[in-house]
PDB file of N, CA and C in Angstrom:
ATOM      1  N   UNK A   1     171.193 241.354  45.550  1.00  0.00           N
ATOM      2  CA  UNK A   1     172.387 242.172  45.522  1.00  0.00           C
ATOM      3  C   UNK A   1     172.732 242.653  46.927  1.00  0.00           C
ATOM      4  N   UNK A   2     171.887 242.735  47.513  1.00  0.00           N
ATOM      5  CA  UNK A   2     171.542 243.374  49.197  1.00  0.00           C
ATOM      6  C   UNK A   2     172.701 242.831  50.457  1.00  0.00           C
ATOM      7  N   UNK A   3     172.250 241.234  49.707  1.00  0.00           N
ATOM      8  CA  UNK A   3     172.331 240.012  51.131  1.00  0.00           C
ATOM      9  C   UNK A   3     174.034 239.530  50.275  1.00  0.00           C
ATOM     10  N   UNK A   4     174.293 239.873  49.038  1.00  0.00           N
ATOM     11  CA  UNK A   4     176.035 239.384  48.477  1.00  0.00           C
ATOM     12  C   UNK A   4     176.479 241.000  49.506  1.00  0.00           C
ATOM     13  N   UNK A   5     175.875 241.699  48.927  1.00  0.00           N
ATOM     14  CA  UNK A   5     176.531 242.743  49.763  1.00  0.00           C
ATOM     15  C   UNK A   5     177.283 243.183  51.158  1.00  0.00           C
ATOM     16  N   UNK A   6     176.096 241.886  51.582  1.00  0.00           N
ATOM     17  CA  UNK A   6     176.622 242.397  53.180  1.00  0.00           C
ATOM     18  C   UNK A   6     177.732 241.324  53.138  1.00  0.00           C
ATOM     19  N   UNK A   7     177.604 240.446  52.925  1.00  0.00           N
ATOM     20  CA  UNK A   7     178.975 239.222  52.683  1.00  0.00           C
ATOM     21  C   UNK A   7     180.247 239.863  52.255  1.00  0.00           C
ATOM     22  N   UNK A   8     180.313 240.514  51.073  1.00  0.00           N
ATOM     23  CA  UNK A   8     181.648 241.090  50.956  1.00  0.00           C
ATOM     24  C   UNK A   8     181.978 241.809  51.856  1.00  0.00           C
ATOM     25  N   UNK A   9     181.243 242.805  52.472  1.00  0.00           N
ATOM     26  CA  UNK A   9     181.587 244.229  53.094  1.00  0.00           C
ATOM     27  C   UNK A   9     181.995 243.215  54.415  1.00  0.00           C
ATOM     28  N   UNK A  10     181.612 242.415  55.013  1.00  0.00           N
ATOM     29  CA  UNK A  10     181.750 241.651  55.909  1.00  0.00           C
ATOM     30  C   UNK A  10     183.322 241.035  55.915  1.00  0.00           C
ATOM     31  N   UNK A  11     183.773 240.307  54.539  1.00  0.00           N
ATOM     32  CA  UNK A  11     184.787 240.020  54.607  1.00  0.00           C
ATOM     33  C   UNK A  11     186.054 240.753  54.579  1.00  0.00           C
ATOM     34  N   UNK A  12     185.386 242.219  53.953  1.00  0.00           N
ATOM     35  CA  UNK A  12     186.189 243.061  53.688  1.00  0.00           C
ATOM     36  C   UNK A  12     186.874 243.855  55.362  1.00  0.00           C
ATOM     37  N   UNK A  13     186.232 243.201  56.315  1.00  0.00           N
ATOM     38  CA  UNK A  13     186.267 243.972  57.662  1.00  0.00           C
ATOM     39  C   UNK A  13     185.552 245.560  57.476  1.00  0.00           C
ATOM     40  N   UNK A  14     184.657 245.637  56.365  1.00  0.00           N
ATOM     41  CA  UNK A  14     183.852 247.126  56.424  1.00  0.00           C
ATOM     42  C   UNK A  14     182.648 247.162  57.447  1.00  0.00           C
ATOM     43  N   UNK A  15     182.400 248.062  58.100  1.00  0.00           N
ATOM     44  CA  UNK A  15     181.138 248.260  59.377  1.00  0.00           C
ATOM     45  C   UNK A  15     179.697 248.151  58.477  1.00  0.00           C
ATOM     46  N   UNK A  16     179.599 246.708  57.887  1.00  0.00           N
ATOM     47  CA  UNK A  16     178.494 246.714  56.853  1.00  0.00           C
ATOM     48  C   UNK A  16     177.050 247.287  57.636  1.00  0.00           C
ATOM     49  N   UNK A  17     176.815 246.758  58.740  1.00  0.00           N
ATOM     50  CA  UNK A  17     175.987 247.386  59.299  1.00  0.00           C
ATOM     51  C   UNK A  17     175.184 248.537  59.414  1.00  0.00           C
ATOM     52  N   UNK A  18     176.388 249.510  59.469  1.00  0.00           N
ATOM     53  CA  UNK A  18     176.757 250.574  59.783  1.00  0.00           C
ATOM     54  C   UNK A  18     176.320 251.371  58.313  1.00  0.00           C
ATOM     55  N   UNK A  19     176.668 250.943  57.714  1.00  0.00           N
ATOM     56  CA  UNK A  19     176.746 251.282  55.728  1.00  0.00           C
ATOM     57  C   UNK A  19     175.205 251.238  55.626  1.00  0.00           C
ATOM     58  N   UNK A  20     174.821 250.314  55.941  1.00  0.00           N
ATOM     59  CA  UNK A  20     173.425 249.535  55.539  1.00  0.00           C
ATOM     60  C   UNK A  20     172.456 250.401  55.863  1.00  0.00           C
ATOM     61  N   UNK A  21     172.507 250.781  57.588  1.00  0.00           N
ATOM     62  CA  UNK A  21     171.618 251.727  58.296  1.00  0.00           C
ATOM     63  C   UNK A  21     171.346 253.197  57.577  1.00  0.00           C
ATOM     64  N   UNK A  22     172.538 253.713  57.176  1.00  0.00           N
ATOM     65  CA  UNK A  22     172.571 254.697  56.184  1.00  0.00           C
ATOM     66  C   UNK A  22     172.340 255.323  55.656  1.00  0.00           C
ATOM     67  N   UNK A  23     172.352 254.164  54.558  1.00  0.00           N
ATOM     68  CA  UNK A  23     171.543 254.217  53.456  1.00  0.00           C
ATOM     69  C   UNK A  23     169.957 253.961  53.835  1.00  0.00           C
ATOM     70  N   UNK A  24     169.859 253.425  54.430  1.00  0.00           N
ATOM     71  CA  UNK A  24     168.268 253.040  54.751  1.00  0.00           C
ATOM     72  C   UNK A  24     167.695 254.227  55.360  1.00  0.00           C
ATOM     73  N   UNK A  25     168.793 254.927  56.074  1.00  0.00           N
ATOM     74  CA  UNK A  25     168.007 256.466  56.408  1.00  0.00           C
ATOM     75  C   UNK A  25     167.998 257.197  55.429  1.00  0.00           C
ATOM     76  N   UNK A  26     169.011 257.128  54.572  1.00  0.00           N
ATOM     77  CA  UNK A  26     168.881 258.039  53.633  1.00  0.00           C
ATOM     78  C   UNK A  26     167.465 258.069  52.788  1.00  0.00           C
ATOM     79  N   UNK A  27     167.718 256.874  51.971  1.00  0.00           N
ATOM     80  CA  UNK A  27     166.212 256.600  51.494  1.00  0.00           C
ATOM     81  C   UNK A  27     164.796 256.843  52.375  1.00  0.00           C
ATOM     82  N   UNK A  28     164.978 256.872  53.575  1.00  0.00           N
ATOM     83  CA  UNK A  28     163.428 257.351  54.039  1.00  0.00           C
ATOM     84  C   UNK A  28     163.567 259.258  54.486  1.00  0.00           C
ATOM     85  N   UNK A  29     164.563 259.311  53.993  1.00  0.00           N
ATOM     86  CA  UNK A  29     164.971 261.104  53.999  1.00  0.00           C
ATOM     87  C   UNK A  29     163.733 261.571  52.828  1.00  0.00           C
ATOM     88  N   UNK A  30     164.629 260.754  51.467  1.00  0.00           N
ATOM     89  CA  UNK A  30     164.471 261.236  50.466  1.00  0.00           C
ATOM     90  C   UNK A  30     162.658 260.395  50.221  1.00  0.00           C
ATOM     91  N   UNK A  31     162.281 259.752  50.407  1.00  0.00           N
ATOM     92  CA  UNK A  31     160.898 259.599  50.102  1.00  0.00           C
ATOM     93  C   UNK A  31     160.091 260.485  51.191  1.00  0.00           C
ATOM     94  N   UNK A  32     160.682 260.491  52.353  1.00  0.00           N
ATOM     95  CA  UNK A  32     159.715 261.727  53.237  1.00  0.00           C
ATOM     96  C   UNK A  32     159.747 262.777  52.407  1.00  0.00           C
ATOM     97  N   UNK A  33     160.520 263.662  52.186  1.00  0.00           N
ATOM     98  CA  UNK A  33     160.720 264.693  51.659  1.00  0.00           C
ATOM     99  C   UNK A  33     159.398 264.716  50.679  1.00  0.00           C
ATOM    100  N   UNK A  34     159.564 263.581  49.907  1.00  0.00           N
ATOM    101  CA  UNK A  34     158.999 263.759  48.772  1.00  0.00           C
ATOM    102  C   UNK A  34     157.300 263.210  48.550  1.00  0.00           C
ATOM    103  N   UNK A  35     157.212 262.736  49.926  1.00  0.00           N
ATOM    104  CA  UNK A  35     155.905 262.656  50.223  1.00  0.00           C
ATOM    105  C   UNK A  35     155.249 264.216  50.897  1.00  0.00           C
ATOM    106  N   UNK A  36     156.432 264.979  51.718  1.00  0.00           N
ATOM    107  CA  UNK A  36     156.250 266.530  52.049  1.00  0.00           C
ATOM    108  C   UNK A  36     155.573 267.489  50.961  1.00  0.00           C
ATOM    109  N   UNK A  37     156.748 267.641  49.716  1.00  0.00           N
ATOM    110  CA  UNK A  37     156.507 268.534  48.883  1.00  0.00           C
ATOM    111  C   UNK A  37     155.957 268.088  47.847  1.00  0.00           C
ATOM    112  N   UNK A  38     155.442 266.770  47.819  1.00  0.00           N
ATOM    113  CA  UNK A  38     154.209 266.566  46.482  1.00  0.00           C
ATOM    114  C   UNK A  38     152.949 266.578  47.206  1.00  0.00           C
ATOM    115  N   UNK A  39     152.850 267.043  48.290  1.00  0.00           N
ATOM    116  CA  UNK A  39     151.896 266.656  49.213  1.00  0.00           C
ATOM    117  C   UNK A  39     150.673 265.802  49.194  1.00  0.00           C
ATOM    118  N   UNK A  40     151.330 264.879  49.243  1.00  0.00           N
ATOM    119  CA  UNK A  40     150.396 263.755  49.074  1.00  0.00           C
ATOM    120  C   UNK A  40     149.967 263.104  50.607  1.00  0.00           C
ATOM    121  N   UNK A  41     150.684 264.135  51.628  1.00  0.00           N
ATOM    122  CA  UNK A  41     150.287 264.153  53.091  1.00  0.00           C
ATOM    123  C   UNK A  41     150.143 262.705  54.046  1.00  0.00           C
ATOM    124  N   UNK A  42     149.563 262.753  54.836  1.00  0.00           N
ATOM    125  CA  UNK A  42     149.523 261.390  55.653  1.00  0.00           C
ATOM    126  C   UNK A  42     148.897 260.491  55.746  1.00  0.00           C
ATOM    127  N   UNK A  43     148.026 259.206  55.987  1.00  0.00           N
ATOM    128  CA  UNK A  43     147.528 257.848  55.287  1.00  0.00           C
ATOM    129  C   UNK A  43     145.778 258.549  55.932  1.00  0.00           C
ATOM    130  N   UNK A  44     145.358 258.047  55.594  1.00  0.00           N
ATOM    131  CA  UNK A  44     143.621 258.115  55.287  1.00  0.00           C
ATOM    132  C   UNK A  44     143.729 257.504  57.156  1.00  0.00           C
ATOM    133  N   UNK A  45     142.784 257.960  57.590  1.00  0.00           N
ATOM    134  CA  UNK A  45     142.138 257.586  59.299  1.00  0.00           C
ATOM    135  C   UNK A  45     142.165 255.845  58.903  1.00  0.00           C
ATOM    136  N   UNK A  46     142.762 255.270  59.641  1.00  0.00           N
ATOM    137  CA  UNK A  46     142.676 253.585  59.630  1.00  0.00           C
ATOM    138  C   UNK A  46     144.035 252.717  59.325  1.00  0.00           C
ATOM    139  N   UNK A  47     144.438 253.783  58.467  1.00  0.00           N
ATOM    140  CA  UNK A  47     145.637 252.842  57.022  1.00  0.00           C
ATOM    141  C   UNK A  47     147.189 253.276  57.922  1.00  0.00           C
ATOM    142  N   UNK A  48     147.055 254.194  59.355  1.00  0.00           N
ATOM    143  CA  UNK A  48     148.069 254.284  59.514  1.00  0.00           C
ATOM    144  C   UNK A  48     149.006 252.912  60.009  1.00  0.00           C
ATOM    145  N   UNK A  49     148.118 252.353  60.603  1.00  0.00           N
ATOM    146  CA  UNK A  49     147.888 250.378  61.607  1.00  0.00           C
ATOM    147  C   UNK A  49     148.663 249.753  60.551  1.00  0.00           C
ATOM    148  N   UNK A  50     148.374 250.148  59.279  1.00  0.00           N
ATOM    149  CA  UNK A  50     148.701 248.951  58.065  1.00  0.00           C
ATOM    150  C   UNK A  50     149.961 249.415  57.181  1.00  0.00           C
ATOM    151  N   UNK A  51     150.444 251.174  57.513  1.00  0.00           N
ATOM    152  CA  UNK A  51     151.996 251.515  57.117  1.00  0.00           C
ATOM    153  C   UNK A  51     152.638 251.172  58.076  1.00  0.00           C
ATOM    154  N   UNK A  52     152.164 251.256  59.535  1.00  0.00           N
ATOM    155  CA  UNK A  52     153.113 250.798  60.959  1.00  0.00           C
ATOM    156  C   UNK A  52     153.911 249.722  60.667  1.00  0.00           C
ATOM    157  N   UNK A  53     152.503 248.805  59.989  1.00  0.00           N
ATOM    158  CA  UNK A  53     152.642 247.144  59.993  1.00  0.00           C
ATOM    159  C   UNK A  53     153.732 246.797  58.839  1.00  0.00           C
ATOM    160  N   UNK A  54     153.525 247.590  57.890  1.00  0.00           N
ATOM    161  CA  UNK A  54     153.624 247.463  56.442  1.00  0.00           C
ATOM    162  C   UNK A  54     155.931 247.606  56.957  1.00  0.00           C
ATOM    163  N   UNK A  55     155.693 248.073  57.538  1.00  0.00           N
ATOM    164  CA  UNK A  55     157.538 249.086  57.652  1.00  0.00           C
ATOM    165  C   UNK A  55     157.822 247.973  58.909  1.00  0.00           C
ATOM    166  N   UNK A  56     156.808 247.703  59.883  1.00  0.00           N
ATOM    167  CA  UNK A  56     157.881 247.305  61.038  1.00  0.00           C
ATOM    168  C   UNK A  56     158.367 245.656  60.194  1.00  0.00           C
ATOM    169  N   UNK A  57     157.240 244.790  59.617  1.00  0.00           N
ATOM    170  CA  UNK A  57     157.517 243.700  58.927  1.00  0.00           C
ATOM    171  C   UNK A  57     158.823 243.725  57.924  1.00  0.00           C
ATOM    172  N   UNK A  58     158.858 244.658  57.548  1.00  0.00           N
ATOM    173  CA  UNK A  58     159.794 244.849  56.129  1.00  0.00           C
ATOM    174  C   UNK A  58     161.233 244.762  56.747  1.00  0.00           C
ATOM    175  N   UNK A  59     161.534 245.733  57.692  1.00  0.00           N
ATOM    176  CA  UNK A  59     162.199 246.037  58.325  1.00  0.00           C
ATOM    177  C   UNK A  59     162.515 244.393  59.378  1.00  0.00           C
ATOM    178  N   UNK A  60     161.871 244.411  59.894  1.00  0.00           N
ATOM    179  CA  UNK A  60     162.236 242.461  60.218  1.00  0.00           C
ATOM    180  C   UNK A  60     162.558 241.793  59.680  1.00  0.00           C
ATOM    181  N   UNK A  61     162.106 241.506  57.952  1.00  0.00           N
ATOM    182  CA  UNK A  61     162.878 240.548  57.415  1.00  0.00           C
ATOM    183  C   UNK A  61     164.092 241.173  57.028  1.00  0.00           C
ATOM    184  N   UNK A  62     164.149 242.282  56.477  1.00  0.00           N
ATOM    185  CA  UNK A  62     165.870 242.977  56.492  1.00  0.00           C
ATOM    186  C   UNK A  62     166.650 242.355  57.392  1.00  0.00           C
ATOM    187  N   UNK A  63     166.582 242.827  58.655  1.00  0.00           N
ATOM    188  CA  UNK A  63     167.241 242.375  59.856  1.00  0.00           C
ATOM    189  C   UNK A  63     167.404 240.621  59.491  1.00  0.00           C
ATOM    190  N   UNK A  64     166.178 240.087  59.773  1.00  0.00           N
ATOM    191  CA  UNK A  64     166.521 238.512  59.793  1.00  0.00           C
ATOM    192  C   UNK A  64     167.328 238.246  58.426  1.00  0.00           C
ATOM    193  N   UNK A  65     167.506 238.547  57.430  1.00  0.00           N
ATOM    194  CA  UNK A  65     168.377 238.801  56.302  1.00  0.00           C
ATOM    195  C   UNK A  65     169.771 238.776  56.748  1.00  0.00           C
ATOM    196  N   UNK A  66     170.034 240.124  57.483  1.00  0.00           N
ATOM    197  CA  UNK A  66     171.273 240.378  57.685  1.00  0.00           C
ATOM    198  C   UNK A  66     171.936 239.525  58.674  1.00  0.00           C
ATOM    199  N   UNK A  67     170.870 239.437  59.830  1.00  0.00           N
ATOM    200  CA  UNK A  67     171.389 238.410  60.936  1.00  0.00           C
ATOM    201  C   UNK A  67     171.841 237.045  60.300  1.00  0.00           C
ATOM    202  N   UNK A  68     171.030 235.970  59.060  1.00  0.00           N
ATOM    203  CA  UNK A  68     171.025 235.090  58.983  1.00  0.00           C
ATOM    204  C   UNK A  68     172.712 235.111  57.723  1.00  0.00           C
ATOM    205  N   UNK A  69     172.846 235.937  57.044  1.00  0.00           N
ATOM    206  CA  UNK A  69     174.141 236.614  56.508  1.00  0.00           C
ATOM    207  C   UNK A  69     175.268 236.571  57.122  1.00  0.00           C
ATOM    208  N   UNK A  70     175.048 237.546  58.197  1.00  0.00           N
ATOM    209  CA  UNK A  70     176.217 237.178  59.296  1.00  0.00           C
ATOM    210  C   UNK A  70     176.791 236.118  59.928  1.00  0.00           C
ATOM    211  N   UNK A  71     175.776 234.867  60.544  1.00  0.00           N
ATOM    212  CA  UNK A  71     175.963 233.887  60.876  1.00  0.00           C
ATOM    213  C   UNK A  71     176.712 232.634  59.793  1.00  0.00           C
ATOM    214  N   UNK A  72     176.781 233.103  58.857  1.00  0.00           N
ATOM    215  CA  UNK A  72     177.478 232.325  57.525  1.00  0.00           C
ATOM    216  C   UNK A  72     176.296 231.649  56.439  1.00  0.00           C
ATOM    217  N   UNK A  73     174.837 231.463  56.967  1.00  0.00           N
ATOM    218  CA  UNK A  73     174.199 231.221  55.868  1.00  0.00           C
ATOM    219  C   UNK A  73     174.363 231.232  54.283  1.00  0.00           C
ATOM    220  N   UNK A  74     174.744 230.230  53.388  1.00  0.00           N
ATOM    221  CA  UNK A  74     175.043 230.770  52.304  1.00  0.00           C
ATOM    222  C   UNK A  74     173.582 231.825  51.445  1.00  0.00           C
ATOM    223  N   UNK A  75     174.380 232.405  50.823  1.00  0.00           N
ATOM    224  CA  UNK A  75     173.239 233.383  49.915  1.00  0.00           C
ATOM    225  C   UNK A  75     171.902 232.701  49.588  1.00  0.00           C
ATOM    226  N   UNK A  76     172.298 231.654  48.515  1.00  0.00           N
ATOM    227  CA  UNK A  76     171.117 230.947  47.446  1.00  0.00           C
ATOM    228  C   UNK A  76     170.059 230.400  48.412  1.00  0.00           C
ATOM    229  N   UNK A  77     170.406 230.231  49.724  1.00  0.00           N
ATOM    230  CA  UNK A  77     169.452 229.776  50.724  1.00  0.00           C
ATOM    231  C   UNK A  77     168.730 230.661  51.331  1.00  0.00           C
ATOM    232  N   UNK A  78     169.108 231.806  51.775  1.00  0.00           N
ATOM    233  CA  UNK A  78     168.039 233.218  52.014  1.00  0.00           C
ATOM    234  C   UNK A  78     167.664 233.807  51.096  1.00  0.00           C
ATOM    235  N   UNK A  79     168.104 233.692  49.914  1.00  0.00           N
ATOM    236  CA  UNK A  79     167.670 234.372  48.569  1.00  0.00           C
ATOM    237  C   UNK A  79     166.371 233.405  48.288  1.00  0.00           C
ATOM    238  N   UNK A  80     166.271 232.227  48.296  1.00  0.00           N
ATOM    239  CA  UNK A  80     165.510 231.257  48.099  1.00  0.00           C
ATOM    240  C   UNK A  80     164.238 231.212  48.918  1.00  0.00           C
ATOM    241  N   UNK A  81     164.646 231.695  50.599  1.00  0.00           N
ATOM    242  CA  UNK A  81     163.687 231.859  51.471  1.00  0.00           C
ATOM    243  C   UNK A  81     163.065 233.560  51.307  1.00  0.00           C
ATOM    244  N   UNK A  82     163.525 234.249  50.504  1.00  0.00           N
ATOM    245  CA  UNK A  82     163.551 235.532  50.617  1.00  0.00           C
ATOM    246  C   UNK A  82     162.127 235.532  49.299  1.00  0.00           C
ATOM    247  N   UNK A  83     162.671 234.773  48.317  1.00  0.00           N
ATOM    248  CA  UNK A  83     161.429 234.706  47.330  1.00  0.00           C
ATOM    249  C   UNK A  83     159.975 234.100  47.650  1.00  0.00           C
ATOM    250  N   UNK A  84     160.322 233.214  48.581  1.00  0.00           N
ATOM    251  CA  UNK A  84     159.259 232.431  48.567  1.00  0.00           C
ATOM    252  C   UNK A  84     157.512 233.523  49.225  1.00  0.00           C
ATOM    253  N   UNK A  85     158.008 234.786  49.737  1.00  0.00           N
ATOM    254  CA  UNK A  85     157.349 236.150  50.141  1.00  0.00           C
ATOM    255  C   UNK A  85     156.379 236.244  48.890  1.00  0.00           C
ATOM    256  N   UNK A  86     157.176 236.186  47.736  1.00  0.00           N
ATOM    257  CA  UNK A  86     155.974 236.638  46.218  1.00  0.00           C
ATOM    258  C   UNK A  86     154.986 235.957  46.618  1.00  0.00           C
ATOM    259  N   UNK A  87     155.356 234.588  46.462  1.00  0.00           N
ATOM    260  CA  UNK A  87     154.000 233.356  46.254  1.00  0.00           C
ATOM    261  C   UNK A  87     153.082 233.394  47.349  1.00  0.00           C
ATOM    262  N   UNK A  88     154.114 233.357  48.515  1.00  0.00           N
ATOM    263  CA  UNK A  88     152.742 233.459  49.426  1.00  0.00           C
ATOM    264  C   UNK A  88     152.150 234.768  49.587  1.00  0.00           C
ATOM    265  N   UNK A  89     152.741 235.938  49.127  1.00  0.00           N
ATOM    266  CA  UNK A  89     151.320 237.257  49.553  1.00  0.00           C
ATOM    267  C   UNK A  89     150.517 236.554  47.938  1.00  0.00           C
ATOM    268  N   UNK A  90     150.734 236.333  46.935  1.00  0.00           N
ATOM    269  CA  UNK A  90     150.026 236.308  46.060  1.00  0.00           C
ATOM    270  C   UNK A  90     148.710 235.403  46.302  1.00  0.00           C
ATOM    271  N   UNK A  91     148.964 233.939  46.995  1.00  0.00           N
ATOM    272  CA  UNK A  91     148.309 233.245  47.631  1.00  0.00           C
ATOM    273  C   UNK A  91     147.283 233.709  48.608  1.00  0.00           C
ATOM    274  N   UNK A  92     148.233 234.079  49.494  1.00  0.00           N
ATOM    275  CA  UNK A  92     147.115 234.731  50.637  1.00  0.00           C
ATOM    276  C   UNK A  92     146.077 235.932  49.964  1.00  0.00           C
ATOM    277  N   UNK A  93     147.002 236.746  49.123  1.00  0.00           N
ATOM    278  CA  UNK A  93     145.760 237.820  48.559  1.00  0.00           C
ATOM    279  C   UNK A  93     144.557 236.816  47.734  1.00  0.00           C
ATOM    280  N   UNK A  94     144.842 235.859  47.192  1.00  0.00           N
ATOM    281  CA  UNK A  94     143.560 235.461  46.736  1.00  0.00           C
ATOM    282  C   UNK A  94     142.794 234.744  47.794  1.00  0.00           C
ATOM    283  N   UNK A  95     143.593 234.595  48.643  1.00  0.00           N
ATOM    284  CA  UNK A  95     142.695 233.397  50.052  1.00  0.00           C
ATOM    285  C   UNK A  95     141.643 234.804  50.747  1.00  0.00           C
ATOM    286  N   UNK A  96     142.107 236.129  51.205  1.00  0.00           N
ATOM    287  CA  UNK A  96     142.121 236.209  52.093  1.00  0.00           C
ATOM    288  C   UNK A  96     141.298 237.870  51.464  1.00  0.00           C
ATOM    289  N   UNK A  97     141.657 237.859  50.448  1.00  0.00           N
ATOM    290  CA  UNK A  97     140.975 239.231  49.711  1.00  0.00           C
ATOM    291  C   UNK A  97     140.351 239.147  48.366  1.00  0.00           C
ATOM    292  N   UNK A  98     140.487 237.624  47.974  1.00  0.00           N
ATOM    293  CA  UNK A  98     139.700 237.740  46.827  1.00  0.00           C
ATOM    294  C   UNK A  98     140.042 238.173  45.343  1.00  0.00           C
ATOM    295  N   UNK A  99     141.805 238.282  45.498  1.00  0.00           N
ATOM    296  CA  UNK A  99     142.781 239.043  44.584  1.00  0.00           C
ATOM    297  C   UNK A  99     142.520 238.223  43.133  1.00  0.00           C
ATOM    298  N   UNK A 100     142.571 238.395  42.125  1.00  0.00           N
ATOM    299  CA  UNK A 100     142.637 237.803  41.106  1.00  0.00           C
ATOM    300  C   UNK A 100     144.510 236.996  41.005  1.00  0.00           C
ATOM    301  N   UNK A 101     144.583 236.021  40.742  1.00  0.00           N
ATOM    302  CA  UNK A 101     145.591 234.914  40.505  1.00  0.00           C
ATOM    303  C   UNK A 101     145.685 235.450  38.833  1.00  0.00           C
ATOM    304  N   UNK A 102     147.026 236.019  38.081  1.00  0.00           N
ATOM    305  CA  UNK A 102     147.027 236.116  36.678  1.00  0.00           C
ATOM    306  C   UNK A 102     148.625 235.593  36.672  1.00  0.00           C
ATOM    307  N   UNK A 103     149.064 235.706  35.241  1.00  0.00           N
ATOM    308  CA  UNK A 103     149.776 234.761  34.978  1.00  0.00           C
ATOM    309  C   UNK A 103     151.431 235.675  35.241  1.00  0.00           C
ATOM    310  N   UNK A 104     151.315 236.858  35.797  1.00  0.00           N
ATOM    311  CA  UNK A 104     152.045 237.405  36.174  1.00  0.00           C
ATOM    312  C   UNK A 104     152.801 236.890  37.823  1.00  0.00           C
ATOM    313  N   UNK A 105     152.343 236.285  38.544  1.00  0.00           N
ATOM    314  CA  UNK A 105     152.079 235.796  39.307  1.00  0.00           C
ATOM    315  C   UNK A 105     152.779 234.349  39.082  1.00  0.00           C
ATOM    316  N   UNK A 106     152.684 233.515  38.366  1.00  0.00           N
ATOM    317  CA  UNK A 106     152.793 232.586  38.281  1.00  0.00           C
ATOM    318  C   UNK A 106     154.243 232.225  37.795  1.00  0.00           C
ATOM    319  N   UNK A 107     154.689 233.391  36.566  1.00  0.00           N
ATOM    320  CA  UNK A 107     155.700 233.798  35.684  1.00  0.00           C
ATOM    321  C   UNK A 107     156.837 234.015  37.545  1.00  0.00           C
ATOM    322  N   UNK A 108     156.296 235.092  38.603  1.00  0.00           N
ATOM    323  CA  UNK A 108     157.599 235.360  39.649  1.00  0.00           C
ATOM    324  C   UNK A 108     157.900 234.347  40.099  1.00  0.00           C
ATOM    325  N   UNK A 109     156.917 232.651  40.301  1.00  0.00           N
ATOM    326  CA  UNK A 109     157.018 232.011  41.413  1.00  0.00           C
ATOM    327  C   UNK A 109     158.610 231.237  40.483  1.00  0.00           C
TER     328      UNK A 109
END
């Protein structure tokens, strides 16, 4: 819904960008907040390396999303490259941690 999004707002001459950023602050308003007052406080000594990691990655493929959007990419082709993320963390978690493979897993690919 994300990546049609930016396409219309795009054609529409709207500052999709601009819209996008936003909201994306907004939402880390409203989960700070709410990591504040349920205090569930800040990551365990170690795990901060792996929220750094966890947000700057996420935040990259957004971007490469939007960049590859802009350039005219049709949808079904970044949507397509966008899924293929399930299979391989599911993969790698069993390569690489030992994750159990269930049929939930198998059902996203």
């Amino acid at each position: 819904a994300g990546l049609s999004t930016v396409t219309v707002l795009t054609l529409q001459g709207w500052p999709e960008l601009i819209m996008q950023a936003c909201g994306y602050a907004i939402s880390a308003v409203i989960i700070g907040a709410y990591l504040v007052f349920s205090g569930i406080g800040l990551p365990r000594e170690g795990e901060g390396r792996w929220v750094f990691g966890a947000g700057f990655f996420m935040t990259l493929s957004i971007v490469c999303c939007i960049i590859c959007m802009t350039l005219g990419t049709p949808i079904g082709e970044v949507s397509s490259l966008v899924s293929i993320n399930v299979v391989l963390a599911a993969i790698l978690g069993r390569i690489f941690l030992g994750e159990p493979l269930r049929w939930v897993h198998f059902l996203s690919a």
